[in-house]
Coordinates of C-alpha atoms in Angstrom, one line a residue:
X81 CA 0.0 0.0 0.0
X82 CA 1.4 3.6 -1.1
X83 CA 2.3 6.5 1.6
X84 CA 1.0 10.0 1.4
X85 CA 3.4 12.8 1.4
X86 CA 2.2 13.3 4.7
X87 CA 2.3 9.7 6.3
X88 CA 6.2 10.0 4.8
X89 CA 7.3 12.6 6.6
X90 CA 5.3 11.8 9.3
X91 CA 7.3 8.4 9.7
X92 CA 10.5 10.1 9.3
X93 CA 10.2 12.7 12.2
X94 CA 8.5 10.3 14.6
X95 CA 10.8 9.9 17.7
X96 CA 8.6 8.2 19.5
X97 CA 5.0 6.6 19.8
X98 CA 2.9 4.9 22.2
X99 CA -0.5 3.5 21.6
X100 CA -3.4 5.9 22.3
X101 CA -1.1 9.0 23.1
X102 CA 0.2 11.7 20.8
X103 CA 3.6 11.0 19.1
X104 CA 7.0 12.6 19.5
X105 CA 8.2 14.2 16.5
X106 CA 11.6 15.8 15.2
X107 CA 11.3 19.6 14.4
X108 CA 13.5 20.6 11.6
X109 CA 13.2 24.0 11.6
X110 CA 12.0 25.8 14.9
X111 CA 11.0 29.9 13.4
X112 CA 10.4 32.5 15.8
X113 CA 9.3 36.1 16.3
X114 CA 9.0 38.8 19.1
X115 CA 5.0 37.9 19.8
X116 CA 5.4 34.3 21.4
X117 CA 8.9 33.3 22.2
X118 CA 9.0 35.9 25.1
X119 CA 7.6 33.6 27.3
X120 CA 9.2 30.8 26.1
X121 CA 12.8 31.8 26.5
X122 CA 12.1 33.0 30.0
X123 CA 10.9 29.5 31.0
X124 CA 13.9 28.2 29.6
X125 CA 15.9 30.7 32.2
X126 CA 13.5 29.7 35.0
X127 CA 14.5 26.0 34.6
X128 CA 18.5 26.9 33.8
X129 CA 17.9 24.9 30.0
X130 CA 19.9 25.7 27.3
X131 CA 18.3 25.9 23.8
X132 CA 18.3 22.7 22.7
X133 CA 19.5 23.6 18.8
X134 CA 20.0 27.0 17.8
X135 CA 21.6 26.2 14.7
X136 CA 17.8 25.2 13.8
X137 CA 15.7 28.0 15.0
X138 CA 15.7 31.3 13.1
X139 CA 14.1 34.7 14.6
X140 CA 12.3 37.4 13.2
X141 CA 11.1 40.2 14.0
X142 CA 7.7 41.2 12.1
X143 CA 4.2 41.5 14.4
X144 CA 5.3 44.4 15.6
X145 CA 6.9 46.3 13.3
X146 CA 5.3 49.5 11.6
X147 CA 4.9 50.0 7.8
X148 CA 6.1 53.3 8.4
X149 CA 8.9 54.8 10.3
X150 CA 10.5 51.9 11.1
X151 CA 12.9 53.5 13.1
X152 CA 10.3 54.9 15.6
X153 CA 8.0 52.1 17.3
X154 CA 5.7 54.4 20.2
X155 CA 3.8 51.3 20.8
X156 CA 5.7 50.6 24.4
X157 CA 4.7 47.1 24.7
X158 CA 6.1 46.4 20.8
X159 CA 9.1 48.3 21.4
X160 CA 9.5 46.3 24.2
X161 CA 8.7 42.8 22.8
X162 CA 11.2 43.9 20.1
X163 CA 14.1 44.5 22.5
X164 CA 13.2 41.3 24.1
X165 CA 13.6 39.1 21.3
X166 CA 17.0 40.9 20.4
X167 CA 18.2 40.1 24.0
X168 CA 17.4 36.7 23.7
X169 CA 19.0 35.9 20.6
X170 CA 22.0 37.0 21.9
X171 CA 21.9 35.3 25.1
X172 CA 21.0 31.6 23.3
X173 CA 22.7 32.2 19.9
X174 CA 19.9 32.0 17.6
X175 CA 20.5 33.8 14.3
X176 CA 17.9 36.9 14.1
X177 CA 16.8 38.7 10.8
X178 CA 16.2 42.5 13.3
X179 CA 15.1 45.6 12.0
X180 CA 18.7 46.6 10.2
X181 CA 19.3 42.7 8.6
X182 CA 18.3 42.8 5.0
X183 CA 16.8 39.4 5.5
X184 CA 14.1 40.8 7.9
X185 CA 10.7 40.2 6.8
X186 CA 7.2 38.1 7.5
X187 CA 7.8 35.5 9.2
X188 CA 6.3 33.0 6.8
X189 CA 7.9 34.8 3.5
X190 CA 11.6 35.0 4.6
X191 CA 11.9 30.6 5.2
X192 CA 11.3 30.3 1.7
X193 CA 13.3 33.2 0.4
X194 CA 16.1 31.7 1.9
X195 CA 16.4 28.4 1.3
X196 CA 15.5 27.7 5.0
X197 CA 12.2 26.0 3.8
X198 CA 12.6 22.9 2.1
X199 CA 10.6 19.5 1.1
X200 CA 10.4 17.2 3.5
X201 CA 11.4 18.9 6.4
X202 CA 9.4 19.7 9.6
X203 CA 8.8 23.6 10.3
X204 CA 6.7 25.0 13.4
X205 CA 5.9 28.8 14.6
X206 CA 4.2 30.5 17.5
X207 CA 1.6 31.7 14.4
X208 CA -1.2 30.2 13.0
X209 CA -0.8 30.3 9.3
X210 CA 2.8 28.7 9.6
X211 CA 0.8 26.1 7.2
X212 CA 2.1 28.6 4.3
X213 CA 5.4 26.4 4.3
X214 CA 3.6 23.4 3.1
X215 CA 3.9 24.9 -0.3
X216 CA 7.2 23.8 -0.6
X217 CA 6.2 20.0 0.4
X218 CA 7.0 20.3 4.5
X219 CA 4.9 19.4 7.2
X220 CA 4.8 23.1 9.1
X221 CA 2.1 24.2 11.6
X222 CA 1.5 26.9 14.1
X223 CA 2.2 26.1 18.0
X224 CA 1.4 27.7 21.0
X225 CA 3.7 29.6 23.6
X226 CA 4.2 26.2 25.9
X227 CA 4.7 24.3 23.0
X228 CA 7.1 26.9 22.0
X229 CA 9.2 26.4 24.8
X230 CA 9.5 22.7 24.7
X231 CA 10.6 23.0 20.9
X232 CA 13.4 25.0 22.3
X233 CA 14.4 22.9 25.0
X234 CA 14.2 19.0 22.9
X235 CA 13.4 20.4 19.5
X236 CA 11.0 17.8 19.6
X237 CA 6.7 18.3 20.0
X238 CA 4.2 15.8 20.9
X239 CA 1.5 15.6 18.6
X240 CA -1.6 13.4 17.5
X241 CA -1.6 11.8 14.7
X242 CA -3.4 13.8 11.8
X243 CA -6.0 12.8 9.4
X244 CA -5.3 12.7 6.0
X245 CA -7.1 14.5 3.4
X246 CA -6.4 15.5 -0.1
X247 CA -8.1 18.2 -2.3
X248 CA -8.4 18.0 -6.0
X249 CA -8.5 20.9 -8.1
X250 CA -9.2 19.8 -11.7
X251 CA -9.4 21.9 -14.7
X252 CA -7.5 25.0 -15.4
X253 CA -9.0 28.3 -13.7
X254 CA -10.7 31.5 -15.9
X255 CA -8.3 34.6 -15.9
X256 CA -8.4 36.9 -13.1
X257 CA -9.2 33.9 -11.0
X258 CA -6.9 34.4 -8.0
X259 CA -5.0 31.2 -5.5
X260 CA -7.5 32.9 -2.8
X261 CA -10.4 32.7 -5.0
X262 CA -9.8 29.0 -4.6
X263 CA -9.2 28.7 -0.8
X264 CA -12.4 31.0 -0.7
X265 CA -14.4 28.7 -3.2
X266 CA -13.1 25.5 -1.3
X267 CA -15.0 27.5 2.2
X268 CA -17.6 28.4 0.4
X269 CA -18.5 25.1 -0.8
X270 CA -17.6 22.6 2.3
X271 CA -17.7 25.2 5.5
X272 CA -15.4 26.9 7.4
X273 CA -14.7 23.3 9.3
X274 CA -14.2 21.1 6.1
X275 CA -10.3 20.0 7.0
X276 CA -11.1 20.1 11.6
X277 CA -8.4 17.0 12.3
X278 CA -6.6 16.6 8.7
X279 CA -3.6 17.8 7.1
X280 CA -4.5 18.6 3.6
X281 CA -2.8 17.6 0.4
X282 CA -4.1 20.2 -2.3
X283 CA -3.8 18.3 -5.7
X284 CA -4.8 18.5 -9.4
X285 CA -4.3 20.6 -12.4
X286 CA -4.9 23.8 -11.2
X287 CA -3.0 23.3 -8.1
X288 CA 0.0 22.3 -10.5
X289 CA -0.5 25.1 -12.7
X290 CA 0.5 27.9 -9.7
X291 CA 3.5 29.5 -8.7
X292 CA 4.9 28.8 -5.6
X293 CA 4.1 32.3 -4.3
X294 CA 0.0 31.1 -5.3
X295 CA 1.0 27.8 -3.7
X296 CA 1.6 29.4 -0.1
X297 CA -1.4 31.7 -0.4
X298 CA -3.3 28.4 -0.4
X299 CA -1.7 26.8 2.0
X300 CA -1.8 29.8 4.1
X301 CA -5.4 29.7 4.2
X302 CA -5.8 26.3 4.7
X303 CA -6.0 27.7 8.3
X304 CA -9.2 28.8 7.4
X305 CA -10.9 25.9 6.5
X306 CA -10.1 24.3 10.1
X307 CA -7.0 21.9 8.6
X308 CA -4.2 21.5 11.1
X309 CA -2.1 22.1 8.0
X310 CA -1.8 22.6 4.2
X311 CA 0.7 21.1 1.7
X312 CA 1.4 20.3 -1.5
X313 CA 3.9 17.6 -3.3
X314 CA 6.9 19.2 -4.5
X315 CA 7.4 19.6 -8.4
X316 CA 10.0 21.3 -11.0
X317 CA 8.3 24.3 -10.0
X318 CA 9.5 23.9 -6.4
X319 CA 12.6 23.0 -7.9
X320 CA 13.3 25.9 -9.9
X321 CA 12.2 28.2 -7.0
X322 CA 14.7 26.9 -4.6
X323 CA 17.3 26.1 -6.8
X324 CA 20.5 28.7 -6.1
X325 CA 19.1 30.0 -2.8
X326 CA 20.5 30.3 0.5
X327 CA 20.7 28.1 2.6
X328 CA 19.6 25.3 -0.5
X329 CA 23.0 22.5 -1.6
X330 CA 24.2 24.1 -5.0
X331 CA 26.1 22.0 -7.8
X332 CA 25.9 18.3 -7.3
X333 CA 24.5 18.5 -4.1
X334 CA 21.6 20.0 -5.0
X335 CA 20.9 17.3 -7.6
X336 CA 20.6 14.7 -5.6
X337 CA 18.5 16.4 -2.8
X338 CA 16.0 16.7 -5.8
X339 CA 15.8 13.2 -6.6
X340 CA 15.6 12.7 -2.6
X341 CA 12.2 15.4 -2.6
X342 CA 11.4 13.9 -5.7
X343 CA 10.6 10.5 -3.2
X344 CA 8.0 12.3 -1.5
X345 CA 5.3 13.1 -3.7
X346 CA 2.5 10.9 -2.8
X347 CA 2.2 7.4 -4.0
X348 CA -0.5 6.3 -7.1
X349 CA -2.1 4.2 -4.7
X350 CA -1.8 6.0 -1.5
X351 CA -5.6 6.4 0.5
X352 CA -6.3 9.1 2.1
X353 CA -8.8 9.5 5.1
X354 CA -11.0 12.0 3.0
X355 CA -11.3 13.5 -0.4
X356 CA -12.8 16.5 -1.6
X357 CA -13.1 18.0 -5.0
X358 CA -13.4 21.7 -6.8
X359 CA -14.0 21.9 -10.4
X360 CA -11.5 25.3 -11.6
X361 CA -13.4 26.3 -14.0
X362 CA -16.4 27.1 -11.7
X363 CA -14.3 28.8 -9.3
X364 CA -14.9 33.3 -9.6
X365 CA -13.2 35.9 -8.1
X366 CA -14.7 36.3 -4.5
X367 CA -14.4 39.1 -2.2
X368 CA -14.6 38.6 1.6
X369 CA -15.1 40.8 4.9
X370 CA -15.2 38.8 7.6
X371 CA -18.2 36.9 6.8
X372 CA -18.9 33.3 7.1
X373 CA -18.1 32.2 3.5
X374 CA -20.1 28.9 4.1
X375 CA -23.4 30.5 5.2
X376 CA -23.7 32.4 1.4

């Protein structure tokens, strides 16, 4: 019986498991920002640990930061989660994108623009929508401050076992048809709850047919539609993104971790828990507000 992309990388990370309770798995890639790593680091002091592996957690500084006049932050609690986070970087050695690093950025944008996001891997976040890294083929989901904490201490997390799901999007989508529009149409046909207890594997045509930049969007919003998570196989189009970036093997190296994230694409005869499907060609260009999408 075939594997899904997620039961793969699933398998590989698993530390440990015990019947009927949650499973240990390795974190590849631990990224952090000013908002909910405060607390974290201090109960790190409060227990004299160490962080576990720096060299695998990255900081960023983005919540907080104005889109003007960068320079001048009057919100006193921001300035002073900002100063925070620089403190504890220092004091742990993790490598921080601040306000003067040309690498600084949104927290979910700046893993993939440098090569720190790659197929396969594991990634968590103190933020919701880390899920945007599954465009690149990685398991990634947002954590909470405690769980925060114990990534930096064993860069390991217990979690349960997910439900698998995929999504097909045949067909090729109309112009001016957006990646959100199909998130949005997804909502608007199944609910606001259709992926409550499943990572979701968006497949199909259309799903092929985007950029990686589209690719995140959706996986972004997967959020939205309840999933614990949203990825999608990597392709040539993953490929070419990474290829020559930061942080990404160059030359020969960089061949054969292809043919390695080549491996994880799902099986032909994988099963998945669920399977919903969107037709492209039905899917418009939808504006939201706030509204409950799945209510009309």
């Amino acid at each position: 019986m075939g594997k899904t992309i997620i039961e793969k990388v699933w398998e590989r990370h698993k530390v440990y498991e015990e019947e009927g309770k949650p499973d240990l798995l390795y974190i590849d890639l631990h990224l952090i920002h000013e908002v909910t790593s405060p607390q974290a680091f201090e109960g790190l002091r409060l227990n004299n640990r160490k962080l576990r592996r720096p060299d695998l957690t990255y900081a960023t500084m983005d919540h907080n930061i104005p889109t003007k006049d960068r320079e001048t932050i009057t919100d006193k609690i921001a300035k002073k989660q900002i100063d925070v986070l620089v403190e504890n970087c220092n004091n742990f050695g993790v490598e921080l994108a601040g306000l003067d690093s040309p690498n600084n950025g949104i927290v979910h944008i700046i893993g993939p623009e440098l090569g720190l996001t790659q197929p396969g891997k594991t990634i968590v976040c103190g933020d919701s929508h880390t899920s945007t890294h599954g465009a690149f083929g990685a398991l990634a989901f947002g954590i909470g401050t405690s769980e925060v904490e114990h990534v930096m201490a064993t860069q390991t997390l217990w979690q349960d076992r997910p439900k698998t799901m995929e999504v097909v999007v045949d067909g090729r989508l109309e112009n001016g048809v957006s990646a959100k529009d199909i998130i949005l149409a997804l909502i608007a046909k199944y609910g606001v709850n259709f992926g409550t207890g499943h990572v979701v594997e968006y497949r199909g045509e259309a799903i092929r047919g985007l950029t990686m930049e589209e690719r995140m969007t959706i996986c972004n919003m997967s959020i939205e539609g309840g999933a614990r998570a949203g990825l999608i196989s990597p392709d040539q189009v993953t490929f070419d993104y990474l290829r020559g970036r930061e942080n990404v093997p160059d030359g020969d190296a960089y061949d054969v971790i292809v043919e390695e994230w080549k491996q994880l694409a799902s099986d032909p005869d994988a099963n998945f828990d669920a399977t919903l499907v969107l037709d492209a060609s039905e899917v418009k260009p939808m504006v939201t507000w706030g509204t409950n999408l799945a209510k009309g």
